[in-house]
């Protein structure tokens, strides 16, 4: 199985400093859904792992979160792709749970669901923040930083494919989800 675990906000859809709180605020990044469909068509299983503390903060409820994900599924299906599952952490950072990224809890749940072991199975993860990369690396995934969302400011500042110093060793850098899709499809046919 070729598995890619994706962050949501800033990776698949536009991120907001005040949280993505409604279906209308959930807007896909240009080319992201098409890249995901391309990965699906190349045999990749896609799963989303996302921090959603807006739930416990009262910014939106589970019905709204499900509606956002329904919109994602519908738009993705329209371009020939799909997300197999969405795992989310509803906790605030100060709750110190094991599922909120940078902790690897969501990733361990995903690996267990698919019967995979990142030590022996090749599992990739991608996101736009240090905590996304730390969570994937802690779970044993091959981690990919996308220069979208919160990392967009790093575009043009890093020498080609250089990883910021504070990121886990082995992190790979890509301009966006389309560039990652191209890399994965050609490197892991």
Backbone as JSON Lines, residues from 0, in Angstrom:
{"i":0,"aa":"X","n":[0.85,-1.19,0.0],"ca":[0.0,0.0,0.0],"c":[0.88,1.24,0.0]}
{"i":1,"aa":"X","n":[0.57,2.18,-0.87],"ca":[1.25,3.48,-0.89],"c":[0.34,4.46,-0.15]}
{"i":2,"aa":"X","n":[0.77,4.87,1.05],"ca":[-0.05,5.73,1.9],"c":[0.6,7.09,2.07]}
{"i":3,"aa":"X","n":[-0.21,8.15,1.87],"ca":[0.22,9.52,2.12],"c":[-0.75,10.14,3.11]}
{"i":4,"aa":"X","n":[-0.2,10.6,4.24],"ca":[-0.99,11.28,5.28],"c":[-0.8,12.78,5.08]}
{"i":5,"aa":"X","n":[-1.89,13.47,4.85],"ca":[-1.86,14.9,4.55],"c":[-2.44,15.75,5.68]}
{"i":6,"aa":"X","n":[-1.8,16.87,5.95],"ca":[-2.39,17.91,6.77],"c":[-3.54,18.5,5.94]}
{"i":7,"aa":"X","n":[-4.44,19.23,6.57],"ca":[-5.56,19.83,5.84],"c":[-5.32,21.31,5.57]}
{"i":8,"aa":"X","n":[-5.47,22.16,6.6],"ca":[-5.4,23.61,6.44],"c":[-3.98,24.05,6.07]}
{"i":9,"aa":"X","n":[-3.86,24.71,4.93],"ca":[-2.56,25.17,4.46],"c":[-1.87,24.17,3.54]}
{"i":10,"aa":"X","n":[-2.43,22.97,3.45],"ca":[-1.88,21.92,2.59],"c":[-2.85,21.6,1.47]}
{"i":11,"aa":"X","n":[-4.11,21.35,1.83],"ca":[-5.16,21.04,0.86],"c":[-5.99,22.3,0.59]}
{"i":12,"aa":"X","n":[-6.31,23.01,1.63],"ca":[-7.15,24.21,1.52],"c":[-6.45,25.41,2.13]}
{"i":13,"aa":"X","n":[-6.97,26.59,1.83],"ca":[-6.42,27.82,2.38],"c":[-6.54,27.81,3.9]}
{"i":14,"aa":"X","n":[-5.5,28.31,4.55],"ca":[-5.51,28.41,6.01],"c":[-5.9,29.83,6.38]}
{"i":15,"aa":"X","n":[-6.33,30.01,7.6],"ca":[-6.71,31.33,8.11],"c":[-6.18,31.46,9.53]}
{"i":16,"aa":"X","n":[-5.7,32.65,9.87],"ca":[-5.23,32.88,11.23],"c":[-6.36,32.76,12.24]}
{"i":17,"aa":"X","n":[-7.6,33.04,11.81],"ca":[-8.75,32.96,12.71],"c":[-9.52,31.64,12.55]}
{"i":18,"aa":"X","n":[-8.86,30.61,12.04],"ca":[-9.42,29.27,11.85],"c":[-10.37,29.22,10.65]}
{"i":19,"aa":"X","n":[-10.39,28.08,9.99],"ca":[-11.39,27.81,8.95],"c":[-12.61,27.35,9.73]}
{"i":20,"aa":"X","n":[-13.67,28.17,9.73],"ca":[-14.81,27.97,10.64],"c":[-16.11,27.56,9.95]}
{"i":21,"aa":"X","n":[-16.15,27.62,8.62],"ca":[-17.4,27.34,7.92],"c":[-17.12,26.69,6.57]}
{"i":22,"aa":"X","n":[-18.16,26.16,5.98],"ca":[-18.04,25.55,4.66],"c":[-17.57,26.59,3.65]}
{"i":23,"aa":"X","n":[-18.09,27.81,3.74],"ca":[-17.68,28.87,2.81],"c":[-16.2,29.23,2.96]}
{"i":24,"aa":"X","n":[-15.67,29.12,4.18],"ca":[-14.26,29.44,4.41],"c":[-13.33,28.31,3.99]}
{"i":25,"aa":"X","n":[-13.89,27.12,3.74],"ca":[-13.06,26.0,3.27],"c":[-12.9,26.15,1.75]}
{"i":26,"aa":"X","n":[-11.72,26.63,1.34],"ca":[-11.43,26.9,-0.07],"c":[-10.16,26.13,-0.45]}
{"i":27,"aa":"X","n":[-10.25,25.24,-1.45],"ca":[-9.06,24.47,-1.82],"c":[-7.95,25.35,-2.39]}
{"i":28,"aa":"X","n":[-6.72,24.97,-2.13],"ca":[-5.58,25.66,-2.73],"c":[-5.55,25.34,-4.22]}
{"i":29,"aa":"X","n":[-5.11,26.27,-5.05],"ca":[-5.05,26.01,-6.49],"c":[-4.24,24.75,-6.81]}
{"i":30,"aa":"X","n":[-4.85,23.84,-7.55],"ca":[-4.17,22.63,-7.99],"c":[-4.09,21.5,-6.98]}
{"i":31,"aa":"X","n":[-4.47,21.75,-5.73],"ca":[-4.33,20.72,-4.69],"c":[-5.22,19.51,-4.94]}
{"i":32,"aa":"X","n":[-6.47,19.75,-5.27],"ca":[-7.39,18.62,-5.47],"c":[-6.99,17.8,-6.69]}
{"i":33,"aa":"X","n":[-6.55,18.47,-7.73],"ca":[-6.1,17.77,-8.94],"c":[-4.86,16.93,-8.64]}
{"i":34,"aa":"X","n":[-3.96,17.45,-7.82],"ca":[-2.76,16.69,-7.42],"c":[-3.15,15.46,-6.62]}
{"i":35,"aa":"X","n":[-4.14,15.61,-5.74],"ca":[-4.61,14.47,-4.95],"c":[-5.23,13.4,-5.86]}
{"i":36,"aa":"X","n":[-6.02,13.84,-6.83],"ca":[-6.63,12.9,-7.78],"c":[-5.55,12.17,-8.57]}
{"i":37,"aa":"X","n":[-4.52,12.89,-8.95],"ca":[-3.4,12.29,-9.68],"c":[-2.74,11.2,-8.83]}
{"i":38,"aa":"X","n":[-2.55,11.49,-7.55],"ca":[-1.97,10.49,-6.64],"c":[-2.88,9.27,-6.54]}
{"i":39,"aa":"X","n":[-4.18,9.49,-6.37],"ca":[-5.13,8.37,-6.32],"c":[-5.0,7.51,-7.57]}
{"i":40,"aa":"X","n":[-4.97,8.16,-8.71],"ca":[-4.92,7.42,-9.97],"c":[-3.61,6.65,-10.14]}
{"i":41,"aa":"X","n":[-2.57,7.05,-9.4],"ca":[-1.3,6.35,-9.41],"c":[-1.22,5.29,-8.3]}
{"i":42,"aa":"X","n":[-2.36,5.05,-7.63],"ca":[-2.41,3.99,-6.63],"c":[-2.16,4.4,-5.19]}
{"i":43,"aa":"X","n":[-2.15,5.69,-4.92],"ca":[-1.91,6.16,-3.56],"c":[-3.21,6.26,-2.77]}
{"i":44,"aa":"X","n":[-3.16,5.85,-1.51],"ca":[-4.26,6.04,-0.57],"c":[-3.94,7.32,0.2]}
{"i":45,"aa":"X","n":[-4.93,8.22,0.26],"ca":[-4.74,9.5,0.94],"c":[-5.6,9.55,2.2]}
{"i":46,"aa":"X","n":[-4.99,9.98,3.28],"ca":[-5.67,10.14,4.56],"c":[-5.3,11.52,5.1]}
{"i":47,"aa":"X","n":[-6.26,12.19,5.72],"ca":[-6.02,13.51,6.29],"c":[-5.86,13.38,7.81]}
{"i":48,"aa":"X","n":[-4.85,14.07,8.35],"ca":[-4.63,14.18,9.8],"c":[-4.57,15.67,10.11]}
{"i":49,"aa":"X","n":[-5.54,16.17,10.89],"ca":[-5.66,17.61,11.08],"c":[-5.98,17.99,12.53]}
{"i":50,"aa":"X","n":[-5.32,19.03,13.01],"ca":[-5.68,19.61,14.3],"c":[-6.9,20.5,14.08]}
{"i":51,"aa":"X","n":[-7.92,20.32,14.89],"ca":[-9.15,21.12,14.77],"c":[-9.62,21.6,16.14]}
{"i":52,"aa":"X","n":[-8.78,22.39,16.79],"ca":[-9.13,22.89,18.13],"c":[-10.26,23.91,18.08]}
{"i":53,"aa":"X","n":[-10.65,24.36,16.9],"ca":[-11.8,25.26,16.78],"c":[-13.06,24.63,17.35]}
{"i":54,"aa":"X","n":[-13.1,23.29,17.37],"ca":[-14.26,22.58,17.97],"c":[-14.39,22.92,19.45]}
{"i":55,"aa":"X","n":[-13.33,22.68,20.22],"ca":[-13.4,22.89,21.66],"c":[-13.4,24.39,22.0]}
{"i":56,"aa":"X","n":[-12.93,25.21,21.08],"ca":[-12.95,26.66,21.29],"c":[-14.33,27.25,21.0]}
{"i":57,"aa":"X","n":[-15.23,26.42,20.47],"ca":[-16.58,26.88,20.18],"c":[-16.71,27.69,18.89]}
{"i":58,"aa":"X","n":[-15.72,27.61,18.01],"ca":[-15.74,28.38,16.76],"c":[-16.61,27.71,15.7]}
{"i":59,"aa":"X","n":[-16.78,26.4,15.82],"ca":[-17.65,25.62,14.94],"c":[-17.97,24.32,15.66]}
{"i":60,"aa":"X","n":[-18.97,23.61,15.17],"ca":[-19.35,22.35,15.81],"c":[-19.04,21.18,14.89]}
{"i":61,"aa":"X","n":[-19.29,19.97,15.37],"ca":[-18.99,18.76,14.6],"c":[-19.78,18.71,13.3]}
{"i":62,"aa":"X","n":[-21.0,19.21,13.3],"ca":[-21.8,19.23,12.07],"c":[-21.13,20.09,11.01]}
{"i":63,"aa":"X","n":[-20.63,21.26,11.41],"ca":[-19.94,22.15,10.48],"c":[-18.64,21.52,9.99]}
{"i":64,"aa":"X","n":[-17.89,20.9,10.9],"ca":[-16.65,20.23,10.5],"c":[-16.95,19.12,9.48]}
{"i":65,"aa":"X","n":[-17.99,18.34,9.74],"ca":[-18.38,17.28,8.8],"c":[-18.81,17.87,7.46]}
{"i":66,"aa":"X","n":[-19.47,19.02,7.48],"ca":[-19.88,19.68,6.24],"c":[-18.67,20.17,5.44]}
{"i":67,"aa":"X","n":[-17.64,20.66,6.15],"ca":[-16.41,21.08,5.47],"c":[-15.77,19.88,4.77]}
{"i":68,"aa":"X","n":[-15.73,18.75,5.49],"ca":[-15.13,17.55,4.91],"c":[-15.99,16.99,3.78]}
{"i":69,"aa":"X","n":[-17.3,17.12,3.89],"ca":[-18.18,16.69,2.8],"c":[-17.9,17.53,1.55]}
{"i":70,"aa":"X","n":[-17.67,18.83,1.73],"ca":[-17.33,19.7,0.6],"c":[-16.02,19.25,-0.03]}
{"i":71,"aa":"X","n":[-15.03,18.94,0.81],"ca":[-13.74,18.47,0.31],"c":[-13.93,17.19,-0.51]}
{"i":72,"aa":"X","n":[-14.68,16.23,0.04],"ca":[-14.92,14.96,-0.65],"c":[-15.63,15.19,-1.98]}
{"i":73,"aa":"X","n":[-16.62,16.06,-2.0],"ca":[-17.4,16.32,-3.21],"c":[-16.53,16.97,-4.29]}
{"i":74,"aa":"X","n":[-15.78,18.0,-3.91],"ca":[-14.92,18.68,-4.88],"c":[-13.82,17.76,-5.39]}
{"i":75,"aa":"X","n":[-13.31,16.93,-4.51],"ca":[-12.26,15.98,-4.89],"c":[-12.82,14.92,-5.85]}
{"i":76,"aa":"X","n":[-14.0,14.42,-5.55],"ca":[-14.64,13.42,-6.43],"c":[-14.88,14.0,-7.82]}
{"i":77,"aa":"X","n":[-15.2,15.29,-7.89],"ca":[-15.47,15.94,-9.18],"c":[-14.24,15.96,-10.09]}
{"i":78,"aa":"X","n":[-13.03,15.86,-9.5],"ca":[-11.82,15.82,-10.32],"c":[-11.2,14.41,-10.36]}
{"i":79,"aa":"X","n":[-11.96,13.44,-9.84],"ca":[-11.52,12.04,-9.94],"c":[-10.66,11.55,-8.8]}
{"i":80,"aa":"X","n":[-10.75,12.17,-7.63],"ca":[-9.94,11.75,-6.5],"c":[-10.77,11.46,-5.27]}
{"i":81,"aa":"X","n":[-10.07,10.99,-4.21],"ca":[-10.77,10.76,-2.94],"c":[-9.78,10.72,-1.79]}
{"i":82,"aa":"X","n":[-10.3,11.08,-0.63],"ca":[-9.6,10.92,0.63],"c":[-10.25,9.72,1.3]}
{"i":83,"aa":"X","n":[-9.45,8.77,1.71],"ca":[-9.97,7.54,2.29],"c":[-10.55,7.76,3.69]}
{"i":84,"aa":"X","n":[-9.93,8.65,4.47],"ca":[-10.41,8.91,5.83],"c":[-9.85,10.24,6.31]}
{"i":85,"aa":"X","n":[-10.55,10.83,7.29],"ca":[-10.1,12.06,7.93],"c":[-10.01,11.78,9.43]}
{"i":86,"aa":"X","n":[-8.83,12.0,9.99],"ca":[-8.61,11.88,11.43],"c":[-8.34,13.28,11.95]}
{"i":87,"aa":"X","n":[-8.97,13.64,13.08],"ca":[-8.73,14.99,13.6],"c":[-8.6,14.98,15.11]}
{"i":88,"aa":"X","n":[-7.84,15.96,15.58],"ca":[-7.68,16.19,17.01],"c":[-8.48,17.44,17.36]}
{"i":89,"aa":"X","n":[-9.43,17.34,18.31],"ca":[-10.24,18.5,18.68],"c":[-9.66,19.31,19.85]}
{"i":90,"aa":"X","n":[-8.49,18.93,20.35],"ca":[-7.96,19.51,21.59],"c":[-7.16,20.79,21.38]}
{"i":91,"aa":"X","n":[-7.11,21.62,22.43],"ca":[-6.26,22.81,22.45],"c":[-4.83,22.37,22.78]}
{"i":92,"aa":"X","n":[-3.83,23.17,22.42],"ca":[-2.44,22.8,22.72],"c":[-2.2,22.54,24.21]}
{"i":93,"aa":"X","n":[-2.81,23.36,25.07],"ca":[-2.56,23.23,26.51],"c":[-3.17,21.98,27.13]}
{"i":94,"aa":"X","n":[-3.97,21.23,26.38],"ca":[-4.55,20.0,26.9],"c":[-3.54,18.85,26.9]}
{"i":95,"aa":"X","n":[-2.42,19.04,26.2],"ca":[-1.34,18.04,26.18],"c":[-1.82,16.62,25.85]}
{"i":96,"aa":"X","n":[-2.68,16.51,24.87],"ca":[-3.15,15.2,24.44],"c":[-2.06,14.53,23.59]}
{"i":97,"aa":"X","n":[-2.27,13.28,23.25],"ca":[-1.3,12.57,22.42],"c":[-1.65,12.62,20.94]}
{"i":98,"aa":"X","n":[-2.81,13.21,20.61],"ca":[-3.22,13.23,19.2],"c":[-2.96,14.56,18.51]}
{"i":99,"aa":"X","n":[-2.74,15.63,19.25],"ca":[-2.52,16.94,18.62],"c":[-1.1,17.02,18.07]}
{"i":100,"aa":"X","n":[-1.0,17.31,16.78],"ca":[0.33,17.49,16.2],"c":[1.02,18.66,16.9]}
{"i":101,"aa":"X","n":[2.27,18.52,17.31],"ca":[3.31,17.64,16.82],"c":[3.37,16.25,17.43]}
{"i":102,"aa":"X","n":[2.5,15.91,18.35],"ca":[2.48,14.53,18.86],"c":[2.04,13.61,17.72]}
{"i":103,"aa":"X","n":[2.5,12.37,17.72],"ca":[2.22,11.47,16.61],"c":[0.94,10.64,16.74]}
{"i":104,"aa":"X","n":[0.08,10.96,17.71],"ca":[-1.1,10.12,17.98],"c":[-2.01,9.88,16.8]}
{"i":105,"aa":"X","n":[-2.32,10.92,16.02],"ca":[-3.19,10.71,14.84],"c":[-2.52,9.76,13.85]}
{"i":106,"aa":"X","n":[-1.22,9.9,13.69],"ca":[-0.48,9.07,12.75],"c":[-0.46,7.61,13.21]}
{"i":107,"aa":"X","n":[-0.3,7.4,14.51],"ca":[-0.32,6.02,15.02],"c":[-1.7,5.4,14.84]}
{"i":108,"aa":"X","n":[-2.75,6.21,15.03],"ca":[-4.11,5.7,14.79],"c":[-4.29,5.31,13.32]}
{"i":109,"aa":"X","n":[-3.78,6.14,12.43],"ca":[-3.9,5.86,10.99],"c":[-3.13,4.6,10.63]}
{"i":110,"aa":"X","n":[-1.91,4.49,11.11],"ca":[-1.1,3.3,10.81],"c":[-1.79,2.04,11.33]}
{"i":111,"aa":"X","n":[-2.36,2.11,12.53],"ca":[-3.07,0.96,13.1],"c":[-4.28,0.6,12.24]}
{"i":112,"aa":"X","n":[-5.02,1.6,11.8],"ca":[-6.22,1.34,10.99],"c":[-5.88,0.59,9.71]}
{"i":113,"aa":"X","n":[-4.74,0.94,9.1],"ca":[-4.35,0.33,7.84],"c":[-3.4,-0.87,8.02]}
{"i":114,"aa":"X","n":[-3.11,-1.22,9.27],"ca":[-2.24,-2.36,9.54],"c":[-0.82,-2.15,9.04]}
{"i":115,"aa":"X","n":[-0.34,-0.91,9.14],"ca":[0.99,-0.59,8.66],"c":[1.93,-0.27,9.82]}
{"i":116,"aa":"X","n":[3.21,-0.48,9.58],"ca":[4.25,-0.13,10.53],"c":[5.24,0.74,9.77]}
{"i":117,"aa":"X","n":[5.38,1.99,10.16],"ca":[6.25,2.92,9.43],"c":[7.71,2.48,9.44]}
{"i":118,"aa":"X","n":[8.08,1.59,10.36],"ca":[9.46,1.09,10.39],"c":[9.72,0.12,9.24]}
{"i":119,"aa":"X","n":[8.68,-0.56,8.77],"ca":[8.87,-1.54,7.7],"c":[8.09,-1.2,6.43]}
{"i":120,"aa":"X","n":[7.02,-0.42,6.55],"ca":[6.23,-0.01,5.4],"c":[6.58,1.44,5.05]}
{"i":121,"aa":"X","n":[6.58,1.75,3.77],"ca":[6.88,3.12,3.35],"c":[5.62,3.96,3.44]}
{"i":122,"aa":"X","n":[5.63,4.88,4.4],"ca":[4.49,5.77,4.61],"c":[5.01,7.2,4.54]}
{"i":123,"aa":"X","n":[4.31,8.04,3.78],"ca":[4.71,9.43,3.62],"c":[3.72,10.33,4.33]}
{"i":124,"aa":"X","n":[4.2,11.5,4.75],"ca":[3.31,12.51,5.31],"c":[3.72,13.86,4.77]}
{"i":125,"aa":"X","n":[2.75,14.78,4.69],"ca":[3.04,16.11,4.16],"c":[2.22,17.16,4.88]}
{"i":126,"aa":"X","n":[2.83,18.32,5.06],"ca":[2.14,19.44,5.69],"c":[2.92,20.72,5.48]}
{"i":127,"aa":"X","n":[2.35,21.81,6.0],"ca":[2.94,23.12,5.79],"c":[3.56,23.73,7.04]}
{"i":128,"aa":"X","n":[3.61,22.97,8.15],"ca":[4.16,23.53,9.38],"c":[5.15,22.56,10.02]}
{"i":129,"aa":"X","n":[5.98,23.1,10.89],"ca":[6.94,22.29,11.62],"c":[6.22,21.19,12.39]}
{"i":130,"aa":"X","n":[5.09,21.52,13.03],"ca":[4.41,20.49,13.85],"c":[3.88,19.34,12.99]}
{"i":131,"aa":"X","n":[3.48,19.63,11.73],"ca":[3.06,18.55,10.83],"c":[4.23,17.6,10.56]}
{"i":132,"aa":"X","n":[5.38,18.19,10.3],"ca":[6.58,17.41,9.96],"c":[7.06,16.64,11.18]}
{"i":133,"aa":"X","n":[7.04,17.27,12.36],"ca":[7.46,16.59,13.59],"c":[6.57,15.38,13.89]}
{"i":134,"aa":"X","n":[5.27,15.53,13.7],"ca":[4.34,14.42,13.97],"c":[4.6,13.26,13.02]}
{"i":135,"aa":"X","n":[4.74,13.56,11.73],"ca":[5.01,12.51,10.76],"c":[6.33,11.82,11.04]}
{"i":136,"aa":"X","n":[7.37,12.6,11.31],"ca":[8.69,12.03,11.58],"c":[8.66,11.18,12.85]}
{"i":137,"aa":"X","n":[7.97,11.64,13.89],"ca":[7.88,10.88,15.14],"c":[7.19,9.54,14.94]}
{"i":138,"aa":"X","n":[6.28,9.47,13.97],"ca":[5.58,8.21,13.67],"c":[6.36,7.34,12.69]}
{"i":139,"aa":"X","n":[7.51,7.85,12.2],"ca":[8.34,7.07,11.29],"c":[8.05,7.29,9.81]}
{"i":140,"aa":"X","n":[7.25,8.31,9.5],"ca":[6.92,8.6,8.1],"c":[8.06,9.33,7.4]}
{"i":141,"aa":"X","n":[8.1,9.21,6.1],"ca":[8.97,10.05,5.28],"c":[8.22,11.37,5.16]}
{"i":142,"aa":"X","n":[8.81,12.44,5.67],"ca":[8.09,13.71,5.81],"c":[8.43,14.7,4.71]}
{"i":143,"aa":"X","n":[7.39,15.41,4.26],"ca":[7.51,16.37,3.18],"c":[6.92,17.71,3.63]}
{"i":144,"aa":"X","n":[7.74,18.77,3.57],"ca":[7.28,20.12,3.87],"c":[6.82,20.76,2.58]}
{"i":145,"aa":"X","n":[5.59,21.27,2.57],"ca":[5.07,21.98,1.42],"c":[5.15,23.48,1.69]}
{"i":146,"aa":"X","n":[5.65,24.23,0.73],"ca":[5.81,25.67,0.89],"c":[4.52,26.4,0.54]}
{"i":147,"aa":"X","n":[3.47,25.98,1.23],"ca":[2.14,26.56,1.09],"c":[1.69,26.96,2.48]}
{"i":148,"aa":"X","n":[0.5,27.5,2.61],"ca":[-0.02,27.83,3.94],"c":[0.96,28.63,4.77]}
{"i":149,"aa":"X","n":[1.23,28.15,5.98],"ca":[2.1,28.87,6.91],"c":[3.56,28.89,6.46]}
{"i":150,"aa":"X","n":[3.98,27.98,5.6],"ca":[5.37,27.95,5.11],"c":[5.55,28.7,3.81]}
{"i":151,"aa":"X","n":[4.49,29.31,3.3],"ca":[4.57,30.03,2.03],"c":[5.67,31.09,2.05]}
{"i":152,"aa":"X","n":[5.88,31.71,3.21],"ca":[6.88,32.77,3.33],"c":[8.3,32.26,3.08]}
{"i":153,"aa":"X","n":[8.52,30.95,3.18],"ca":[9.85,30.39,2.96],"c":[10.2,30.28,1.47]}
{"i":154,"aa":"X","n":[9.19,30.39,0.6],"ca":[9.46,30.31,-0.85],"c":[10.48,31.36,-1.23]}
{"i":155,"aa":"X","n":[11.47,30.93,-1.97],"ca":[12.5,31.85,-2.44],"c":[13.55,32.17,-1.39]}
{"i":156,"aa":"X","n":[13.32,31.82,-0.13],"ca":[14.28,32.1,0.92],"c":[15.23,30.93,1.14]}
{"i":157,"aa":"X","n":[14.78,29.73,0.79],"ca":[15.59,28.54,0.98],"c":[16.32,28.19,-0.32]}
{"i":158,"aa":"X","n":[17.6,27.84,-0.23],"ca":[18.25,27.3,-1.43],"c":[17.5,26.04,-1.87]}
{"i":159,"aa":"X","n":[17.57,25.7,-3.12],"ca":[16.8,24.59,-3.69],"c":[16.8,23.36,-2.79]}
{"i":160,"aa":"X","n":[15.61,22.95,-2.41],"ca":[15.37,21.74,-1.62],"c":[16.05,21.72,-0.25]}
{"i":161,"aa":"X","n":[16.51,22.86,0.23],"ca":[17.12,22.89,1.56],"c":[16.03,22.98,2.62]}
{"i":162,"aa":"X","n":[16.24,22.26,3.71],"ca":[15.26,22.2,4.79],"c":[15.67,23.19,5.88]}
{"i":163,"aa":"X","n":[14.71,23.92,6.45],"ca":[15.05,24.8,7.57],"c":[15.74,24.01,8.68]}
{"i":164,"aa":"X","n":[16.68,24.66,9.36],"ca":[17.54,23.98,10.34],"c":[16.77,23.27,11.46]}
{"i":165,"aa":"X","n":[15.63,23.78,11.88],"ca":[14.92,23.19,13.02],"c":[13.99,22.04,12.63]}
{"i":166,"aa":"X","n":[13.97,21.63,11.36],"ca":[13.11,20.53,10.91],"c":[13.81,19.19,11.07]}
{"i":167,"aa":"X","n":[13.04,18.11,11.26],"ca":[13.66,16.79,11.41],"c":[14.52,16.42,10.2]}
{"i":168,"aa":"X","n":[15.59,15.71,10.48],"ca":[16.48,15.25,9.42],"c":[15.71,14.38,8.44]}
{"i":169,"aa":"X","n":[16.01,14.52,7.18],"ca":[15.36,13.73,6.15],"c":[14.11,14.37,5.57]}
{"i":170,"aa":"X","n":[13.68,15.51,6.13],"ca":[12.51,16.21,5.59],"c":[12.8,16.64,4.16]}
{"i":171,"aa":"X","n":[11.85,16.41,3.28],"ca":[11.98,16.84,1.89],"c":[11.09,18.07,1.68]}
{"i":172,"aa":"X","n":[11.5,18.97,0.81],"ca":[10.78,20.22,0.58],"c":[10.23,20.25,-0.84]}
{"i":173,"aa":"X","n":[8.96,20.69,-0.97],"ca":[8.3,20.81,-2.27],"c":[7.52,22.12,-2.3]}
{"i":174,"aa":"X","n":[7.39,22.69,-3.48],"ca":[6.67,23.95,-3.64],"c":[5.21,23.84,-3.19]}
{"i":175,"aa":"X","n":[4.56,22.73,-3.55],"ca":[3.14,22.56,-3.24],"c":[2.75,21.11,-3.41]}
{"i":176,"aa":"X","n":[1.47,20.83,-3.27],"ca":[0.98,19.46,-3.37],"c":[1.18,18.89,-4.77]}
{"i":177,"aa":"X","n":[1.09,19.72,-5.8],"ca":[1.31,19.25,-7.17],"c":[2.76,18.78,-7.34]}
{"i":178,"aa":"X","n":[3.71,19.53,-6.79],"ca":[5.12,19.15,-6.88],"c":[5.38,17.86,-6.1]}
{"i":179,"aa":"X","n":[4.75,17.73,-4.93],"ca":[4.88,16.5,-4.16],"c":[4.31,15.32,-4.93]}
{"i":180,"aa":"X","n":[3.14,15.5,-5.54],"ca":[2.52,14.42,-6.32],"c":[3.46,13.96,-7.43]}
{"i":181,"aa":"X","n":[4.03,14.9,-8.14],"ca":[4.97,14.57,-9.22],"c":[6.14,13.76,-8.67]}
{"i":182,"aa":"X","n":[6.69,14.21,-7.56],"ca":[7.83,13.52,-6.92],"c":[7.43,12.08,-6.53]}
{"i":183,"aa":"X","n":[6.31,11.93,-5.85],"ca":[5.92,10.59,-5.38],"c":[5.6,9.65,-6.54]}
{"i":184,"aa":"X","n":[4.93,10.17,-7.54],"ca":[4.53,9.33,-8.68],"c":[5.76,8.86,-9.47]}
{"i":185,"aa":"X","n":[6.74,9.73,-9.61],"ca":[7.93,9.32,-10.37],"c":[8.93,8.53,-9.53]}
{"i":186,"aa":"X","n":[8.97,8.78,-8.23],"ca":[9.94,8.09,-7.37],"c":[9.42,6.74,-6.86]}
{"i":187,"aa":"X","n":[8.11,6.64,-6.66],"ca":[7.5,5.42,-6.13],"c":[6.38,4.95,-7.07]}
{"i":188,"aa":"X","n":[6.78,4.49,-8.29],"ca":[5.74,4.11,-9.27],"c":[4.93,2.9,-8.85]}
